[in-house]
Amino acid sequence: MTRKEYVDVIAFFDTQGKLNPIKIRLSDGSSHMIDKILEVKKCPDLILGGIGTRYSVRIGSNNIHLYLQDGRWYIHTACAL
Amino acid sequence: MRYILHSDLNNFYASCECLYNPSIRNKAVVVVGDAEKRHGIVLAKNYIAKKYNIKTGDTIYEARNKCEGELVCVKADFEKYLRISHMVKDIYKEYSDQMESFGIDEAWIDISHRAKNFDEAYAIADEIRLRVFDEIGLTVSVGVSFNKVFAKLASDLKKPNAVTVITDKNFKDIIWPLPVSDLLYVGHATAEKLLKFNINTIGDLAKCDTGLLKSILGKNGLMIQSFARGEDSSPVHSIYDKEDIKSIGNSVTLPHDLEKLDEILATFTTLAHSVSKRMSDHHFRCKGIAISVKDKDLNTAEHHTRLVRPTNSVSELTHAAYDLFCHNYPSFPPIRALGLRACDLVPDSDPVQYSLFTDMDKIIKLQKLDSVVNSIRDKFGPQSIYHADTRTCDISDATPDDEKHSIHPVGYRRDRS
Ligand SMILES: [Mg+2]
């Protein structure tokens, strides 16, 4: 099972008006710097629903998807049934 | 040759619900007006529900009886649908300023400036189809043709997630064999009438004697015949069409001549309410106003002024009008009629530069007041709530002309959805 885990995000708008997330904080309190934004794509979240923007980012050695939907950020988190 | 697309979102409401709740994607889904009520009615359904022959207009009870497995009933969420519709139309707008909505889930897009032939038009249509699927997650059926009527017809031919082209060369083969009721603006009643004269297909309609058609359906008959012949030349309206509105105004002839200033003020308040409401309905502010004054001898004059900043606020309009009146009439003859017109309109989405010392709290309060008054009037009518000033002066039965019959706005073509 997967669910949406909403996260705190620090982001900045660049001079082109683009929004760049730079750091996220998970619900367990841990913070993670985003090392690189690999891809930004407008798309639906076909797994958990909704439409928004998907940021593919690298945090350390992990590539993860960070979703921005209706003004809130979340990631997919595995959870027990 | 024009190249016009008609794009139609497939099973729009139901698709939106599945998009936001993927767990129901593979079930029969109906969107209903009110799920709690057993007699709630099906507004939309997905393909799986369609397979069970569930139809729009079925009651939930009927739908459940038709469905063999689980039937998911979702209450309609029009705000969500509107939001998604805007996202899709933003994609369309990237291809043309001539993008005209037809309801929440359909739109025409004129791409004549981008396509030189039907192959190129097809390629653009297919790109739009793919992008809507990719970026929004919805499927569209796109019709490509050389006029709006055929483009719409084409979009109905292949569903879902498809592009259909009807050219000036092949339309007789593709469209003419279709039943006449498939044509836009041929409703049930019209089709019945045509049937009596053995006009069954769109081709029959195209080839029918014009005189006979006129005797059956009047002018309307000639219109639909020209559609059938591919002669529809109506333009796809531009997203900027709203700018056709040059001004929004209203005037009122008073039940008795006005001689006192507070009556003048009250009258401008009444007028400002209706002008303000129409401005906000059409998402405008004005940079200037004009007042028209007719005295008891029917001498008429108009006076203009520019405003310090664009507004659609009732109190700002009222006071601007009143000040303009006082400025021009230190003394005045009995007044028979007054008018107030907002000119130099700008979209209300344009930012407004307030001076540093403007009392923003007050402005925001007044804006809220206006919008509350407007929504009360929308619900209960223009007489349901009014400024106390307008009561004391006994011009209460002086409903602005516009609320009885429309006199302005100038050059306004049509409502846009
Ligand atoms: Mg549709």
Coordinates of C-alpha atoms and ligand atoms in Angstrom, one line a residue:
Chain A
M1 CA 0.0 0.0 0.0
T2 CA 1.1 3.5 -0.8
R3 CA -0.2 6.7 0.6
K4 CA 0.5 10.5 0.2
E5 CA 2.9 11.7 2.8
Y6 CA 2.6 15.5 2.9
V7 CA 5.9 17.2 3.6
D8 CA 7.3 20.6 4.4
V9 CA 9.3 22.1 1.6
I10 CA 11.7 25.0 1.3
A11 CA 11.7 26.2 -2.2
F12 CA 12.7 29.3 -4.2
F13 CA 11.4 31.1 -7.2
D14 CA 14.2 31.8 -9.7
T15 CA 14.3 34.8 -12.0
Q16 CA 12.5 32.9 -14.6
G17 CA 9.6 32.4 -12.2
K18 CA 10.3 28.7 -11.9
L19 CA 9.7 27.1 -8.5
N20 CA 12.7 25.0 -7.3
P21 CA 12.4 22.9 -4.1
I22 CA 15.7 22.8 -2.2
K23 CA 14.9 21.0 1.1
I24 CA 12.2 18.7 2.4
R25 CA 11.2 17.7 5.9
L26 CA 9.3 14.5 6.5
S27 CA 6.7 13.8 9.1
D28 CA 9.3 12.0 11.2
G29 CA 11.1 15.3 11.5
S30 CA 14.1 14.4 9.4
S31 CA 15.3 17.0 6.8
H32 CA 16.8 16.3 3.5
M33 CA 18.6 18.5 1.0
I34 CA 17.6 18.1 -2.6
D35 CA 20.9 17.6 -4.5
K36 CA 19.5 17.9 -8.0
I37 CA 16.2 18.5 -9.7
L38 CA 16.2 15.9 -12.5
E39 CA 12.9 16.6 -14.2
V40 CA 9.8 18.7 -13.7
K41 CA 6.7 17.5 -15.4
K42 CA 3.0 18.5 -15.3
C43 CA 1.2 15.2 -14.9
P44 CA -1.5 13.4 -13.0
D45 CA -0.5 11.1 -10.1
L46 CA -1.8 7.9 -11.6
I47 CA -1.1 5.9 -8.5
L48 CA -2.6 8.1 -5.7
G49 CA -4.8 10.5 -7.8
G50 CA -4.9 14.1 -8.6
I51 CA -3.3 16.4 -11.1
G52 CA -0.2 18.6 -10.5
T53 CA 3.5 18.9 -11.0
R54 CA 5.9 16.1 -10.4
Y55 CA 9.5 16.9 -9.5
S56 CA 11.9 14.1 -9.9
V57 CA 14.7 14.9 -7.5
R58 CA 17.9 13.3 -6.3
I59 CA 18.5 13.2 -2.5
G60 CA 21.8 11.6 -1.7
S61 CA 21.9 8.4 -3.7
N62 CA 18.1 8.2 -4.0
N63 CA 15.9 9.4 -6.8
I64 CA 12.4 10.2 -5.6
H65 CA 9.3 11.9 -7.0
L66 CA 8.1 15.0 -5.1
Y67 CA 4.6 16.0 -6.1
L68 CA 3.0 19.5 -5.9
Q69 CA -0.7 19.3 -6.0
D70 CA -3.2 22.2 -5.2
G71 CA -0.4 24.0 -3.4
R72 CA 0.7 21.1 -1.2
W73 CA 3.8 18.9 -1.5
Y74 CA 3.9 15.2 -0.9
I75 CA 5.8 12.0 -1.6
H76 CA 4.7 8.5 -1.9
T77 CA 5.2 6.5 1.2
A78 CA 4.8 2.8 1.7
C79 CA 2.4 2.0 4.6
A80 CA 1.1 -1.2 6.2
L81 CA -2.3 -2.3 5.2
Chain B
M1 CA -9.3 26.8 -46.0
R2 CA -9.8 27.0 -42.3
Y3 CA -8.6 24.2 -39.9
I4 CA -10.7 23.9 -36.9
L5 CA -10.5 21.4 -34.1
H6 CA -13.3 20.4 -31.7
S7 CA -12.0 18.7 -28.6
D8 CA -14.4 16.8 -26.4
L9 CA -13.3 15.3 -23.0
N10 CA -14.5 11.8 -22.7
N11 CA -16.9 11.0 -19.9
F12 CA -15.7 14.1 -18.3
Y13 CA -17.2 14.1 -14.8
A14 CA -16.6 10.4 -14.2
S15 CA -13.1 10.6 -15.6
C16 CA -12.3 13.4 -13.2
E17 CA -13.5 11.3 -10.3
C18 CA -11.4 8.4 -11.4
L19 CA -8.4 10.7 -11.8
Y20 CA -8.7 11.8 -8.2
N21 CA -9.5 8.4 -6.8
P22 CA -7.6 5.7 -8.8
S23 CA -9.0 3.0 -6.6
I24 CA -12.3 3.3 -8.4
R25 CA -10.8 3.4 -11.9
N26 CA -11.6 -0.2 -12.7
K27 CA -15.1 -0.2 -11.3
A28 CA -18.4 1.0 -12.7
V29 CA -18.6 4.7 -11.7
V30 CA -21.5 7.1 -11.9
V31 CA -21.5 10.7 -10.9
V32 CA -24.8 11.7 -9.3
G33 CA -26.5 14.8 -8.2
D34 CA -27.2 13.6 -4.7
A35 CA -25.9 10.2 -3.6
E36 CA -27.8 10.1 -0.3
K37 CA -31.1 10.3 -2.0
R38 CA -32.3 7.1 -3.6
H39 CA -33.9 9.1 -6.3
G40 CA -30.7 11.0 -7.1
I41 CA -30.0 11.0 -10.8
V42 CA -27.0 9.8 -12.8
L43 CA -25.3 12.8 -14.4
A44 CA -22.3 11.0 -15.9
K45 CA -20.8 7.5 -16.1
N46 CA -17.6 5.8 -17.1
Y47 CA -17.2 3.2 -19.8
I48 CA -17.7 0.3 -17.4
A49 CA -21.0 1.7 -16.2
K50 CA -22.0 2.3 -19.8
K51 CA -21.5 -1.3 -20.6
Y52 CA -24.3 -2.1 -18.1
N53 CA -26.5 0.2 -20.2
I54 CA -26.6 2.8 -17.4
K55 CA -27.8 6.1 -18.9
T56 CA -27.6 9.7 -17.9
G57 CA -30.9 10.5 -16.2
D58 CA -31.3 7.0 -14.7
T59 CA -32.1 7.1 -11.0
I60 CA -29.4 5.6 -8.7
Y61 CA -31.9 2.8 -8.0
E62 CA -32.3 2.0 -11.7
A63 CA -28.5 2.2 -12.2
R64 CA -27.8 -0.2 -9.3
N65 CA -30.3 -2.7 -10.7
K66 CA -28.6 -2.7 -14.1
C67 CA -25.2 -3.1 -12.7
E68 CA -24.1 -6.7 -11.9
G69 CA -21.1 -5.8 -9.8
E70 CA -20.3 -3.0 -7.5
L71 CA -21.5 0.4 -8.6
V72 CA -19.6 3.4 -7.3
C73 CA -21.8 6.5 -6.8
V74 CA -19.8 9.8 -6.5
K75 CA -21.5 13.1 -5.7
A76 CA -20.8 15.7 -8.4
D77 CA -18.1 18.2 -7.5
F78 CA -18.5 20.9 -10.1
E79 CA -15.8 23.1 -8.6
K80 CA -13.3 20.3 -9.3
Y81 CA -14.6 19.8 -12.8
L82 CA -14.3 23.5 -13.5
R83 CA -10.8 23.6 -12.2
I84 CA -9.7 20.6 -14.4
S85 CA -11.5 22.1 -17.4
H86 CA -9.5 25.2 -17.0
M87 CA -6.3 23.2 -16.9
V88 CA -7.2 21.5 -20.2
K89 CA -8.3 24.7 -21.8
D90 CA -4.9 26.3 -20.9
I91 CA -3.3 23.6 -23.1
Y92 CA -5.7 24.5 -25.9
K93 CA -4.9 28.2 -25.6
E94 CA -1.2 27.4 -26.3
Y95 CA -2.2 26.5 -29.8
S96 CA -4.6 29.4 -30.6
D97 CA -6.1 32.5 -29.2
Q98 CA -9.2 31.5 -31.1
M99 CA -10.4 29.0 -28.5
E100 CA -14.1 28.9 -27.8
S101 CA -15.6 26.8 -25.0
F102 CA -18.7 24.9 -25.6
G103 CA -19.8 23.8 -22.2
I104 CA -17.4 22.6 -19.6
D105 CA -15.9 19.7 -21.5
E106 CA -15.9 20.8 -25.1
A107 CA -14.1 23.5 -27.1
W108 CA -13.3 24.6 -30.6
I109 CA -9.8 25.7 -31.5
D110 CA -9.0 27.4 -34.8
I111 CA -5.5 26.4 -35.9
S112 CA -5.6 27.9 -39.4
H113 CA -2.6 30.0 -38.7
R114 CA -0.6 26.9 -37.8
A115 CA -1.7 24.3 -40.3
K116 CA -1.3 24.5 -44.0
N117 CA -3.2 21.3 -44.8
F118 CA -5.2 18.5 -43.1
D119 CA -2.1 16.4 -42.4
E120 CA -0.6 19.2 -40.3
A121 CA -3.9 19.9 -38.7
Y122 CA -4.1 16.2 -37.8
A123 CA -0.6 16.3 -36.3
I124 CA -1.6 19.2 -34.1
A125 CA -4.8 17.6 -33.0
D126 CA -2.9 14.5 -32.1
E127 CA -0.3 16.4 -30.1
I128 CA -3.1 18.1 -28.1
R129 CA -4.8 14.7 -27.5
L130 CA -1.5 13.3 -26.2
R131 CA -0.7 16.3 -24.1
V132 CA -4.1 16.3 -22.4
F133 CA -3.6 12.6 -21.6
D134 CA 0.0 13.1 -20.4
E135 CA -0.3 16.3 -18.4
I136 CA -3.9 16.0 -17.1
G137 CA -4.6 12.3 -17.3
L138 CA -7.8 12.6 -19.3
T139 CA -8.7 11.4 -22.8
V140 CA -10.2 13.6 -25.5
S141 CA -11.8 12.9 -28.8
V142 CA -10.8 15.5 -31.3
G143 CA -12.5 16.3 -34.6
V144 CA -10.6 18.1 -37.3
S145 CA -12.5 19.8 -40.1
F146 CA -12.9 23.1 -42.1
N147 CA -15.8 24.4 -40.1
K148 CA -17.1 24.3 -36.5
V149 CA -20.2 22.1 -37.2
F150 CA -18.2 19.4 -39.0
A151 CA -15.4 19.5 -36.4
K152 CA -17.9 18.9 -33.7
L153 CA -19.5 16.0 -35.7
A154 CA -16.1 14.5 -36.3
S155 CA -15.2 14.5 -32.6
D156 CA -18.3 12.3 -32.0
L157 CA -17.3 9.7 -34.5
K158 CA -14.4 8.0 -32.7
K159 CA -14.3 7.8 -28.9
P160 CA -12.4 7.7 -26.6
N161 CA -8.9 9.1 -27.1
A162 CA -9.0 9.6 -30.9
V163 CA -8.6 12.1 -33.7
T164 CA -11.0 12.1 -36.6
V165 CA -10.5 14.2 -39.7
I166 CA -13.2 15.3 -42.1
T167 CA -12.0 17.2 -45.1
D168 CA -13.6 19.2 -47.9
K169 CA -12.9 16.2 -50.1
N170 CA -14.4 13.4 -48.0
F171 CA -17.2 15.0 -46.0
K172 CA -19.9 13.8 -48.4
D173 CA -18.8 10.2 -47.9
I174 CA -18.4 10.4 -44.1
I175 CA -21.0 12.9 -43.0
W176 CA -23.8 12.6 -45.5
P177 CA -24.9 9.1 -44.7
L178 CA -25.2 10.0 -41.0
P179 CA -28.7 10.5 -39.4
V180 CA -29.8 14.1 -39.6
S181 CA -30.1 14.3 -35.8
D182 CA -26.3 14.0 -35.5
L183 CA -26.0 17.5 -36.8
L184 CA -25.5 20.3 -34.4
Y185 CA -28.7 22.3 -33.7
V186 CA -30.9 19.5 -35.1
G187 CA -32.8 18.6 -32.0
H188 CA -35.4 15.9 -31.5
A189 CA -38.3 17.9 -32.7
T190 CA -36.6 19.1 -35.8
A191 CA -35.5 15.6 -36.7
E192 CA -39.1 14.4 -36.3
K193 CA -40.4 17.0 -38.7
L194 CA -37.7 16.2 -41.3
L195 CA -38.4 12.5 -41.0
K196 CA -42.0 13.2 -42.1
F197 CA -40.6 14.5 -45.4
N198 CA -38.3 11.6 -45.7
I199 CA -35.3 13.6 -44.9
N200 CA -33.4 11.0 -42.9
T201 CA -29.7 11.7 -43.4
I202 CA -27.5 14.7 -43.4
G203 CA -27.1 14.2 -47.1
D204 CA -30.9 14.2 -47.6
L205 CA -30.9 17.6 -45.8
A206 CA -28.1 19.0 -47.9
K207 CA -29.8 18.0 -51.2
C208 CA -33.3 18.9 -50.1
D209 CA -35.2 21.5 -52.0
T210 CA -34.5 24.8 -50.3
G211 CA -38.1 26.1 -50.7
L212 CA -39.5 22.9 -49.2
L213 CA -37.1 23.2 -46.3
K214 CA -38.0 26.8 -45.6
S215 CA -41.7 25.8 -45.6
I216 CA -41.0 23.1 -43.0
L217 CA -38.6 24.8 -40.7
G218 CA -38.4 28.5 -41.7
K219 CA -35.1 30.3 -41.6
N220 CA -33.7 27.7 -39.3
G221 CA -34.1 25.2 -42.1
L222 CA -31.8 27.2 -44.3
M223 CA -29.3 27.4 -41.6
I224 CA -29.1 23.7 -40.9
Q225 CA -29.0 23.0 -44.6
S226 CA -26.0 25.2 -45.0
F227 CA -24.4 23.3 -42.1
A228 CA -25.1 20.0 -43.9
R229 CA -23.5 21.4 -47.1
G230 CA -20.4 22.4 -45.2
E231 CA -21.0 26.1 -45.6
D232 CA -20.9 27.0 -41.9
S233 CA -18.6 30.0 -41.8
S234 CA -19.1 31.0 -38.1
P235 CA -15.8 32.0 -36.5
V236 CA -14.3 30.4 -33.5
H237 CA -14.4 33.2 -30.9
S238 CA -11.3 34.6 -29.5
I239 CA -10.4 34.2 -25.8
Y240 CA -10.1 38.0 -25.9
D241 CA -13.7 38.5 -27.1
K242 CA -14.7 39.9 -23.8
E243 CA -12.9 43.0 -24.8
D244 CA -15.8 43.6 -27.2
I245 CA -17.5 45.1 -24.2
K246 CA -16.7 48.8 -24.5
S247 CA -18.7 50.0 -21.6
I248 CA -21.3 48.8 -19.1
G249 CA -24.0 51.3 -18.3
N250 CA -27.5 51.8 -16.9
S251 CA -30.0 54.5 -16.7
V252 CA -33.2 55.2 -14.9
T253 CA -36.2 57.3 -15.5
L254 CA -37.5 58.5 -12.1
P255 CA -41.1 58.1 -11.0
H256 CA -41.0 61.8 -10.0
D257 CA -38.5 64.5 -10.8
L258 CA -35.6 64.8 -8.5
E259 CA -34.9 68.1 -6.9
K260 CA -32.8 67.2 -3.9
L261 CA -29.2 66.2 -3.7
D262 CA -29.8 63.2 -1.5
E263 CA -32.2 61.8 -4.1
I264 CA -29.5 62.2 -6.7
L265 CA -27.1 60.4 -4.5
A266 CA -29.6 57.6 -3.8
T267 CA -30.3 57.2 -7.5
F268 CA -26.6 56.9 -8.3
T269 CA -26.3 54.3 -5.6
T270 CA -29.0 52.2 -7.2
L271 CA -27.4 52.6 -10.6
A272 CA -23.9 51.8 -9.2
H273 CA -25.2 48.6 -7.7
S274 CA -26.4 47.3 -11.1
V275 CA -23.3 48.5 -13.0
S276 CA -21.0 47.2 -10.4
K277 CA -22.7 43.8 -10.4
R278 CA -22.4 43.5 -14.2
M279 CA -18.8 44.6 -14.2
S280 CA -17.9 41.9 -11.7
D281 CA -20.0 39.3 -13.5
H282 CA -17.9 40.0 -16.6
H283 CA -14.7 40.4 -14.5
F284 CA -14.1 44.1 -15.3
R285 CA -13.0 47.2 -13.5
C286 CA -13.4 50.6 -15.1
K287 CA -10.9 53.4 -15.3
G288 CA -13.5 56.1 -16.1
I289 CA -17.2 56.8 -15.7
A290 CA -19.8 58.9 -17.5
I291 CA -23.1 60.2 -16.2
S292 CA -26.0 61.2 -18.3
V293 CA -28.5 63.7 -17.0
K294 CA -31.9 64.5 -18.4
D295 CA -34.0 67.3 -16.9
K296 CA -37.7 67.8 -16.9
D297 CA -37.6 69.6 -20.2
L298 CA -35.8 66.6 -21.6
N299 CA -32.5 68.4 -22.1
T300 CA -29.8 65.8 -22.0
A301 CA -26.1 66.0 -21.2
E302 CA -23.3 63.6 -20.6
H303 CA -20.3 64.2 -18.4
H304 CA -17.1 62.1 -18.1
T305 CA -14.4 61.7 -15.6
R306 CA -11.4 59.5 -15.1
L307 CA -11.0 57.6 -11.8
V308 CA -7.9 57.6 -9.6
R309 CA -7.7 53.9 -10.0
P310 CA -9.7 51.1 -11.7
T311 CA -12.7 50.0 -9.7
N312 CA -15.9 48.1 -9.7
S313 CA -16.9 49.0 -6.2
V314 CA -20.4 50.3 -5.6
S315 CA -19.3 53.1 -3.2
E316 CA -16.5 54.3 -5.4
L317 CA -18.7 54.4 -8.4
T318 CA -21.5 56.1 -6.5
H319 CA -19.2 58.8 -5.1
A320 CA -17.4 59.4 -8.4
A321 CA -20.8 59.8 -10.1
Y322 CA -22.1 62.0 -7.4
D323 CA -19.0 64.2 -7.4
L324 CA -19.2 64.5 -11.1
F325 CA -22.8 65.6 -10.9
C326 CA -22.1 68.2 -8.2
H327 CA -19.1 69.5 -10.1
N328 CA -21.2 70.1 -13.2
Y329 CA -24.5 71.2 -11.5
P330 CA -23.9 73.7 -8.6
S331 CA -27.6 74.2 -9.0
F332 CA -29.9 72.1 -11.1
P333 CA -33.3 71.9 -12.6
P334 CA -35.7 69.0 -11.7
I335 CA -34.1 65.8 -13.0
R336 CA -36.2 63.3 -15.0
A337 CA -33.6 60.7 -15.7
L338 CA -30.1 59.7 -14.7
G339 CA -27.6 57.3 -16.2
L340 CA -24.3 55.9 -15.1
R341 CA -21.8 54.2 -17.4
A342 CA -18.5 52.5 -16.6
C343 CA -16.0 53.1 -19.5
D344 CA -12.5 52.2 -20.2
L345 CA -12.9 48.7 -18.9
V346 CA -9.9 46.6 -17.8
P347 CA -9.9 43.0 -16.7
D348 CA -10.3 42.7 -12.9
S349 CA -7.3 40.4 -12.9
D350 CA -5.1 43.3 -13.8
P351 CA -3.2 44.5 -10.7
V352 CA -4.3 47.8 -9.2
Q353 CA -1.7 50.2 -8.0
Y354 CA -3.0 51.7 -4.7
S355 CA -1.2 54.6 -3.2
L356 CA 0.9 53.8 -0.1
F357 CA -1.5 55.5 2.2
T358 CA -4.7 53.9 0.9
D359 CA -6.8 52.4 3.6
M360 CA -6.7 48.9 2.3
D361 CA -8.8 47.4 5.1
K362 CA -11.6 49.7 4.2
I363 CA -11.3 48.9 0.5
I364 CA -11.3 45.2 1.2
K365 CA -14.3 45.6 3.5
L366 CA -16.2 47.4 0.8
Q367 CA -15.3 44.8 -1.8
K368 CA -16.6 42.1 0.5
L369 CA -19.8 44.0 1.1
D370 CA -20.4 44.4 -2.6
S371 CA -19.9 40.8 -3.3
V372 CA -22.3 39.8 -0.5
V373 CA -24.9 42.2 -1.8
N374 CA -24.4 40.8 -5.3
S375 CA -24.9 37.2 -4.2
I376 CA -28.0 38.1 -2.3
R377 CA -29.4 39.9 -5.3
D378 CA -28.5 36.9 -7.5
K379 CA -30.5 34.7 -5.3
F380 CA -33.4 36.8 -4.3
G381 CA -33.7 39.5 -7.0
P382 CA -32.6 43.1 -7.3
Q383 CA -35.1 44.3 -4.8
S384 CA -34.2 41.9 -2.0
I385 CA -31.5 44.1 -0.6
Y386 CA -30.8 47.8 -1.2
H387 CA -29.0 50.8 0.2
A388 CA -31.0 52.4 3.0
D389 CA -30.4 55.8 1.3
T390 CA -32.4 54.6 -1.7
R391 CA -35.4 53.9 0.6
T392 CA -35.7 57.2 2.3
C393 CA -35.9 59.0 -1.0
D394 CA -38.8 57.0 -2.4
I395 CA -37.2 56.0 -5.7
S396 CA -37.6 52.4 -4.7
D397 CA -39.8 51.6 -7.7
A398 CA -37.2 53.1 -10.0
T399 CA -35.6 49.9 -10.9
P400 CA -32.8 50.5 -13.3
D401 CA -33.8 50.1 -16.9
D402 CA -31.4 47.3 -17.4
E403 CA -33.0 45.0 -14.8
K404 CA -36.2 45.2 -16.8
H405 CA -34.7 45.1 -20.3
S406 CA -31.2 45.3 -21.4
I407 CA -30.0 48.5 -23.1
H408 CA -26.3 48.2 -22.8
P409 CA -23.6 46.9 -22.9
V410 CA -22.4 48.2 -26.3
G411 CA -21.1 45.6 -28.7
Y412 CA -21.3 42.7 -26.3
R413 CA -21.7 39.6 -28.4
R414 CA -22.4 36.7 -26.1
D415 CA -21.8 35.1 -22.7
R416 CA -18.8 33.0 -22.4
S417 CA -18.6 30.0 -20.3
Ligands
MG1 MG -17.7 15.1 -23.4

